[in-house]
PDB file of C-alpha atoms in Angstrom:
ATOM      1  CA  MET G   1     -21.853 -10.148 -29.004  1.00  0.00           C
ATOM      2  CA  SER G   2     -20.855  -6.521 -29.267  1.00  0.00           C
ATOM      3  CA  MET G   3     -17.387  -5.141 -28.638  1.00  0.00           C
ATOM      4  CA  ASN G   4     -18.420  -3.849 -25.208  1.00  0.00           C
ATOM      5  CA  GLY G   5     -19.255  -7.329 -23.940  1.00  0.00           C
ATOM      6  CA  THR G   6     -23.032  -7.079 -24.318  1.00  0.00           C
ATOM      7  CA  THR G   7     -24.978  -9.699 -26.265  1.00  0.00           C
ATOM      8  CA  SER G   8     -27.740  -8.957 -28.758  1.00  0.00           C
ATOM      9  CA  THR G   9     -30.266  -9.685 -26.003  1.00  0.00           C
ATOM     10  CA  GLY G  10     -28.788  -6.979 -23.813  1.00  0.00           C
ATOM     11  CA  VAL G  11     -27.080  -9.333 -21.322  1.00  0.00           C
ATOM     12  CA  ASP G  12     -23.716  -8.092 -20.090  1.00  0.00           C
ATOM     13  CA  THR G  13     -21.407 -11.093 -20.280  1.00  0.00           C
ATOM     14  CA  ARG G  14     -19.073  -9.558 -17.722  1.00  0.00           C
ATOM     15  CA  ASP G  15     -21.889  -9.474 -15.170  1.00  0.00           C
ATOM     16  CA  ARG G  16     -22.552 -13.132 -15.962  1.00  0.00           C
ATOM     17  CA  ARG G  17     -18.897 -14.061 -15.386  1.00  0.00           C
ATOM     18  CA  ASP G  18     -18.818 -12.081 -12.143  1.00  0.00           C
ATOM     19  CA  GLY G  19     -21.881 -13.973 -10.962  1.00  0.00           C
ATOM     20  CA  THR G  20     -20.315 -17.307 -11.907  1.00  0.00           C
ATOM     21  CA  THR G  21     -17.194 -16.646  -9.860  1.00  0.00           C
ATOM     22  CA  ALA G  22     -19.181 -15.459  -6.853  1.00  0.00           C
ATOM     23  CA  ALA G  23     -21.425 -18.514  -7.134  1.00  0.00           C
ATOM     24  CA  LEU G  24     -18.395 -20.825  -7.188  1.00  0.00           C
ATOM     25  CA  ALA G  25     -17.156 -19.227  -3.996  1.00  0.00           C
ATOM     26  CA  ARG G  26     -20.528 -19.412  -2.274  1.00  0.00           C
ATOM     27  CA  ALA G  27     -21.059 -23.016  -3.334  1.00  0.00           C
ATOM     28  CA  GLY G  28     -17.773 -24.063  -1.782  1.00  0.00           C
ATOM     29  CA  ALA G  29     -15.960 -24.900  -5.015  1.00  0.00           C
ATOM     30  CA  PRO G  30     -12.350 -25.996  -4.451  1.00  0.00           C
ATOM     31  CA  ALA G  31     -10.178 -22.982  -3.697  1.00  0.00           C
ATOM     32  CA  VAL G  32      -7.891 -23.848  -6.599  1.00  0.00           C
ATOM     33  CA  VAL G  33     -10.830 -23.542  -9.025  1.00  0.00           C
ATOM     34  CA  VAL G  34     -11.823 -20.150  -7.644  1.00  0.00           C
ATOM     35  CA  THR G  35      -8.267 -18.808  -7.583  1.00  0.00           C
ATOM     36  CA  ASP G  36      -7.441 -20.066 -11.080  1.00  0.00           C
ATOM     37  CA  GLU G  37     -10.489 -18.254 -12.449  1.00  0.00           C
ATOM     38  CA  LEU G  38      -9.809 -15.060 -10.516  1.00  0.00           C
ATOM     39  CA  ARG G  39      -6.163 -14.972 -11.530  1.00  0.00           C
ATOM     40  CA  ALA G  40      -6.933 -15.709 -15.182  1.00  0.00           C
ATOM     41  CA  ARG G  41      -9.669 -13.094 -15.435  1.00  0.00           C
ATOM     42  CA  TYR G  42      -7.607 -10.465 -13.635  1.00  0.00           C
ATOM     43  CA  GLY G  43      -4.516 -11.156 -15.724  1.00  0.00           C
ATOM     44  CA  SER G  44      -6.312 -10.951 -19.063  1.00  0.00           C
ATOM     45  CA  GLY G  45      -8.934  -8.381 -18.165  1.00  0.00           C
ATOM     46  CA  ASP G  46      -9.218  -4.646 -18.700  1.00  0.00           C
ATOM     47  CA  THR G  47      -9.690  -2.220 -15.814  1.00  0.00           C
ATOM     48  CA  GLU G  48     -13.406  -2.933 -15.452  1.00  0.00           C
ATOM     49  CA  GLU G  49     -12.792  -6.667 -15.394  1.00  0.00           C
ATOM     50  CA  ARG G  50     -10.057  -6.279 -12.786  1.00  0.00           C
ATOM     51  CA  ILE G  51     -12.334  -4.138 -10.630  1.00  0.00           C
ATOM     52  CA  ALA G  52     -14.953  -6.899 -10.890  1.00  0.00           C
ATOM     53  CA  VAL G  53     -12.432  -9.511  -9.738  1.00  0.00           C
ATOM     54  CA  LEU G  54     -11.507  -7.367  -6.737  1.00  0.00           C
ATOM     55  CA  GLY G  55     -15.209  -7.066  -5.985  1.00  0.00           C
ATOM     56  CA  VAL G  56     -15.551 -10.852  -5.944  1.00  0.00           C
ATOM     57  CA  LEU G  57     -12.670 -11.018  -3.461  1.00  0.00           C
ATOM     58  CA  ASP G  58     -14.539  -8.519  -1.292  1.00  0.00           C
ATOM     59  CA  ASP G  59     -17.635 -10.714  -1.418  1.00  0.00           C
ATOM     60  CA  ILE G  60     -15.616 -13.764  -0.394  1.00  0.00           C
ATOM     61  CA  ALA G  61     -14.036 -11.997   2.603  1.00  0.00           C
ATOM     62  CA  ALA G  62     -17.033  -9.906   3.638  1.00  0.00           C
ATOM     63  CA  GLU G  63     -18.214 -12.150   6.479  1.00  0.00           C
ATOM     64  CA  ARG G  64     -15.353 -14.529   7.195  1.00  0.00           C
ATOM     65  CA  PRO G  65     -11.652 -14.954   6.371  1.00  0.00           C
ATOM     66  CA  ALA G  66     -10.955 -16.306   2.901  1.00  0.00           C
ATOM     67  CA  PRO G  67      -9.493 -19.808   2.525  1.00  0.00           C
ATOM     68  CA  ASP G  68      -5.696 -19.769   2.631  1.00  0.00           C
ATOM     69  CA  LEU G  69      -5.163 -20.244  -1.108  1.00  0.00           C
ATOM     70  CA  VAL G  70      -7.772 -17.637  -2.010  1.00  0.00           C
ATOM     71  CA  ARG G  71      -6.216 -15.282   0.519  1.00  0.00           C
ATOM     72  CA  ASP G  72      -2.713 -15.693  -0.908  1.00  0.00           C
ATOM     73  CA  VAL G  73      -3.814 -15.179  -4.515  1.00  0.00           C
ATOM     74  CA  GLY G  74      -6.129 -12.342  -3.514  1.00  0.00           C
ATOM     75  CA  VAL G  75      -3.334 -10.489  -1.730  1.00  0.00           C
ATOM     76  CA  GLU G  76      -1.192 -10.894  -4.844  1.00  0.00           C
ATOM     77  CA  LEU G  77      -3.930  -9.345  -7.014  1.00  0.00           C
ATOM     78  CA  VAL G  78      -4.625  -6.528  -4.540  1.00  0.00           C
ATOM     79  CA  ARG G  79      -0.932  -5.616  -4.430  1.00  0.00           C
ATOM     80  CA  ASP G  80      -0.866  -5.502  -8.201  1.00  0.00           C
ATOM     81  CA  ALA G  81      -3.912  -3.214  -8.254  1.00  0.00           C
ATOM     82  CA  LEU G  82      -2.265  -0.886  -5.731  1.00  0.00           C
ATOM     83  CA  ARG G  83       0.608  -0.394  -8.165  1.00  0.00           C
ATOM     84  CA  SER G  84      -1.829   0.995 -10.735  1.00  0.00           C
ATOM     85  CA  ASN G  85      -2.111   4.665 -11.658  1.00  0.00           C
ATOM     86  CA  ASP G  86      -5.875   4.289 -12.156  1.00  0.00           C
ATOM     87  CA  PRO G  87      -7.718   5.671  -9.093  1.00  0.00           C
ATOM     88  CA  ARG G  88     -10.681   3.358  -9.727  1.00  0.00           C
ATOM     89  CA  LEU G  89      -8.496   0.275  -9.503  1.00  0.00           C
ATOM     90  CA  VAL G  90      -6.643   1.494  -6.419  1.00  0.00           C
ATOM     91  CA  ALA G  91      -9.945   2.307  -4.700  1.00  0.00           C
ATOM     92  CA  ALA G  92     -11.361  -1.127  -5.595  1.00  0.00           C
ATOM     93  CA  ALA G  93      -8.284  -2.762  -4.076  1.00  0.00           C
ATOM     94  CA  MET G  94      -8.981  -1.279  -0.632  1.00  0.00           C
ATOM     95  CA  GLY G  95     -12.290  -3.008   0.027  1.00  0.00           C
ATOM     96  CA  ALA G  96     -13.332  -5.745   2.440  1.00  0.00           C
ATOM     97  CA  PHE G  97     -10.718  -8.257   1.278  1.00  0.00           C
ATOM     98  CA  ALA G  98      -7.826  -5.840   1.845  1.00  0.00           C
ATOM     99  CA  GLY G  99      -9.338  -4.696   5.117  1.00  0.00           C
ATOM    100  CA  ARG G 100      -9.268  -8.263   6.391  1.00  0.00           C
ATOM    101  CA  HIS G 101      -6.198  -9.767   4.732  1.00  0.00           C
ATOM    102  CA  LEU G 102      -3.736  -7.157   3.437  1.00  0.00           C
ATOM    103  CA  GLY G 103      -0.642  -6.716   5.614  1.00  0.00           C
ATOM    104  CA  ASP G 104      -0.319  -3.507   7.622  1.00  0.00           C
ATOM    105  CA  HIS G 105       2.494  -2.023   5.553  1.00  0.00           C
ATOM    106  CA  ASP G 106       0.739  -2.444   2.213  1.00  0.00           C
ATOM    107  CA  TRP G 107      -2.614  -1.405   3.689  1.00  0.00           C
ATOM    108  CA  ARG G 108      -1.233   1.864   5.084  1.00  0.00           C
ATOM    109  CA  HIS G 109       0.402   2.737   1.774  1.00  0.00           C
ATOM    110  CA  GLY G 110      -2.856   1.988  -0.014  1.00  0.00           C
ATOM    111  CA  VAL G 111      -4.669   4.470   2.223  1.00  0.00           C
ATOM    112  CA  VAL G 112      -2.047   7.162   1.682  1.00  0.00           C
ATOM    113  CA  LYS G 113      -1.996   6.533  -2.054  1.00  0.00           C
ATOM    114  CA  LEU G 114      -5.748   7.122  -2.211  1.00  0.00           C
ATOM    115  CA  VAL G 115      -5.314  10.452  -0.400  1.00  0.00           C
ATOM    116  CA  PHE G 116      -2.467  11.348  -2.757  1.00  0.00           C
ATOM    117  CA  MET G 117      -4.707  10.567  -5.739  1.00  0.00           C
ATOM    118  CA  GLY G 118      -7.595  12.592  -4.328  1.00  0.00           C
ATOM    119  CA  VAL G 119      -9.854   9.556  -3.882  1.00  0.00           C
ATOM    120  CA  PRO G 120     -12.243   9.731  -0.874  1.00  0.00           C
ATOM    121  CA  LEU G 121     -11.461   7.275   1.906  1.00  0.00           C
ATOM    122  CA  ALA G 122     -15.135   6.459   2.530  1.00  0.00           C
ATOM    123  CA  GLY G 123     -14.756   3.204   0.585  1.00  0.00           C
ATOM    124  CA  VAL G 124     -11.751   1.930   2.564  1.00  0.00           C
ATOM    125  CA  ALA G 125     -12.923  -1.053   4.576  1.00  0.00           C
ATOM    126  CA  ARG G 126     -12.090  -1.186   8.304  1.00  0.00           C
ATOM    127  CA  LEU G 127     -10.359   2.179   8.226  1.00  0.00           C
ATOM    128  CA  ASP G 128     -11.347   3.055  11.797  1.00  0.00           C
ATOM    129  CA  GLU G 129     -10.201  -0.336  13.083  1.00  0.00           C
ATOM    130  CA  ARG G 130      -6.855  -0.421  11.329  1.00  0.00           C
ATOM    131  CA  ALA G 131      -5.711   3.194  11.440  1.00  0.00           C
ATOM    132  CA  ASP G 132      -2.724   3.395  13.768  1.00  0.00           C
ATOM    133  CA  ASP G 133       0.130   5.648  14.853  1.00  0.00           C
ATOM    134  CA  GLU G 134       2.261   4.711  11.845  1.00  0.00           C
ATOM    135  CA  LEU G 135      -0.516   5.699   9.448  1.00  0.00           C
ATOM    136  CA  ALA G 136      -0.897   8.954  11.386  1.00  0.00           C
ATOM    137  CA  ARG G 137       2.846   9.592  11.018  1.00  0.00           C
ATOM    138  CA  MET G 138       2.646   9.019   7.266  1.00  0.00           C
ATOM    139  CA  ALA G 139      -0.340  11.370   7.123  1.00  0.00           C
ATOM    140  CA  GLU G 140       1.618  14.024   8.995  1.00  0.00           C
ATOM    141  CA  ASP G 141       4.473  13.772   6.509  1.00  0.00           C
ATOM    142  CA  LEU G 142       2.119  14.138   3.555  1.00  0.00           C
ATOM    143  CA  ALA G 143       0.244  17.019   5.201  1.00  0.00           C
ATOM    144  CA  GLU G 144       3.501  18.858   5.886  1.00  0.00           C
ATOM    145  CA  GLU G 145       4.619  18.355   2.285  1.00  0.00           C
ATOM    146  CA  ARG G 146       1.346  19.782   1.009  1.00  0.00           C
ATOM    147  CA  GLU G 147       1.520  22.776   3.328  1.00  0.00           C
ATOM    148  CA  ALA G 148       5.131  23.469   2.344  1.00  0.00           C
ATOM    149  CA  ALA G 149       4.046  23.451  -1.298  1.00  0.00           C
ATOM    150  CA  GLY G 150       1.162  25.814  -0.553  1.00  0.00           C
ATOM    151  CA  ARG G 151      -1.420  23.135  -1.297  1.00  0.00           C
ATOM    152  CA  PRO G 152      -4.563  22.505   0.802  1.00  0.00           C
ATOM    153  CA  VAL G 153      -4.758  19.594   3.230  1.00  0.00           C
ATOM    154  CA  PRO G 154      -7.861  17.539   2.313  1.00  0.00           C
ATOM    155  CA  ASP G 155     -10.320  16.576   5.028  1.00  0.00           C
ATOM    156  CA  ASP G 156      -9.580  12.865   4.626  1.00  0.00           C
ATOM    157  CA  LEU G 157      -5.894  13.490   5.254  1.00  0.00           C
ATOM    158  CA  ARG G 158      -6.623  15.711   8.241  1.00  0.00           C
ATOM    159  CA  ALA G 159      -8.822  12.974   9.733  1.00  0.00           C
ATOM    160  CA  LEU G 160      -5.849  10.577   9.762  1.00  0.00           C
ATOM    161  CA  LEU G 161      -3.721  12.872  11.920  1.00  0.00           C
ATOM    162  CA  ARG G 162      -3.167  12.378  15.630  1.00  0.00           C
ATOM    163  CA  PRO G 163      -5.167  14.777  17.856  1.00  0.00           C
ATOM    164  CA  SER G 164      -2.003  16.543  18.997  1.00  0.00           C
ATOM    165  CA  VAL G 165      -0.955  17.486  15.478  1.00  0.00           C
ATOM    166  CA  GLY G 166      -2.125  20.867  14.259  1.00  0.00           C
ATOM    167  CA  VAL G 167      -1.734  21.161  10.524  1.00  0.00           C
ATOM    168  CA  ALA G 168      -3.783  24.256   9.963  1.00  0.00           C
ATOM    169  CA  PRO G 169      -4.786  26.964  12.454  1.00  0.00           C
ATOM    170  CA  GLY G 170      -8.049  26.209  14.222  1.00  0.00           C
ATOM    171  CA  ALA G 171      -8.460  22.784  12.590  1.00  0.00           C
ATOM    172  CA  ALA G 172      -8.117  19.937  15.073  1.00  0.00           C
ATOM    173  CA  ALA G 173      -8.027  16.358  13.958  1.00  0.00           C
ATOM    174  CA  PRO G 174     -10.576  13.908  15.386  1.00  0.00           C
ATOM    175  CA  ASP G 175      -9.759  11.472  18.191  1.00  0.00           C
ATOM    176  CA  ARG G 176      -7.701   8.514  17.081  1.00  0.00           C
ATOM    177  CA  PRO G 177      -8.953   4.947  17.613  1.00  0.00           C
ATOM    178  CA  ASP G 178      -7.114   2.701  20.024  1.00  0.00           C
ATOM    179  CA  PRO G 179      -4.156   1.279  18.038  1.00  0.00           C
ATOM    180  CA  GLU G 180      -4.683  -2.033  19.839  1.00  0.00           C
ATOM    181  CA  SER G 181      -7.934  -2.477  17.922  1.00  0.00           C
ATOM    182  CA  ALA G 182      -6.060  -2.719  14.595  1.00  0.00           C
ATOM    183  CA  ASP G 183      -5.708  -6.122  12.926  1.00  0.00           C
ATOM    184  CA  ALA G 184      -2.488  -7.860  13.795  1.00  0.00           C
ATOM    185  CA  THR G 185      -1.871  -8.903  10.221  1.00  0.00           C
ATOM    186  CA  GLY G 186       1.774  -7.873  10.166  1.00  0.00           C
ATOM    187  CA  ASP G 187       3.756  -6.336   7.369  1.00  0.00           C
ATOM    188  CA  ALA G 188       3.756  -8.210   4.097  1.00  0.00           C
ATOM    189  CA  PRO G 189       6.650  -8.574   1.666  1.00  0.00           C
ATOM    190  CA  GLY G 190       6.516  -6.940  -1.753  1.00  0.00           C
ATOM    191  CA  SER G 191       4.889  -3.824  -0.361  1.00  0.00           C
ATOM    192  CA  THR G 192       3.626  -0.940  -2.404  1.00  0.00           C
ATOM    193  CA  ARG G 193       4.520   2.681  -1.948  1.00  0.00           C
ATOM    194  CA  PRO G 194       2.409   5.536  -3.243  1.00  0.00           C
ATOM    195  CA  GLU G 195       3.814   7.191  -6.298  1.00  0.00           C
ATOM    196  CA  GLY G 196       2.943  10.608  -7.672  1.00  0.00           C
ATOM    197  CA  ARG G 197       2.564   9.550 -11.259  1.00  0.00           C
TER     198      ARG G 197
END
């Protein structure tokens, strides 16, 4: 096997491990088996491996809520990823699993951190459903900071603003979704705040 994880036959062993974990989940393996593998691979893995683990979590939660144990461990791993300074890892953390299971407080800060890092919000799962007045308020604060510093307000940030907020002349924000349509997941402890590092 080469140093990049590819065997002499050209098989990427990381892809094989990703498939194994997803297969365990699909086959209904005990949640403790799935979570032990996810936690171990995330804890010992490099960025690409951690992104793969987050992708497996997304697969698990894509169509239905994850089992309680998988959910708890998954939220722990997503929160850790959101503390990263690597935009790829932060973006991977805001997929289907986070859209379904991450608490409101952490989820909002994940969205704002992506904007702060210049990562498009197109990959944020359930953004339209979960965007609410508090996220709009946070977006307003960030937009005002950028304007005060003479920096442009990106389109993704402008789209998070409430319709009544005018950040730049002649640029109206789109209609906001009904806040009542957001998931009632509640704030989660150990939340993550965006950092400009």
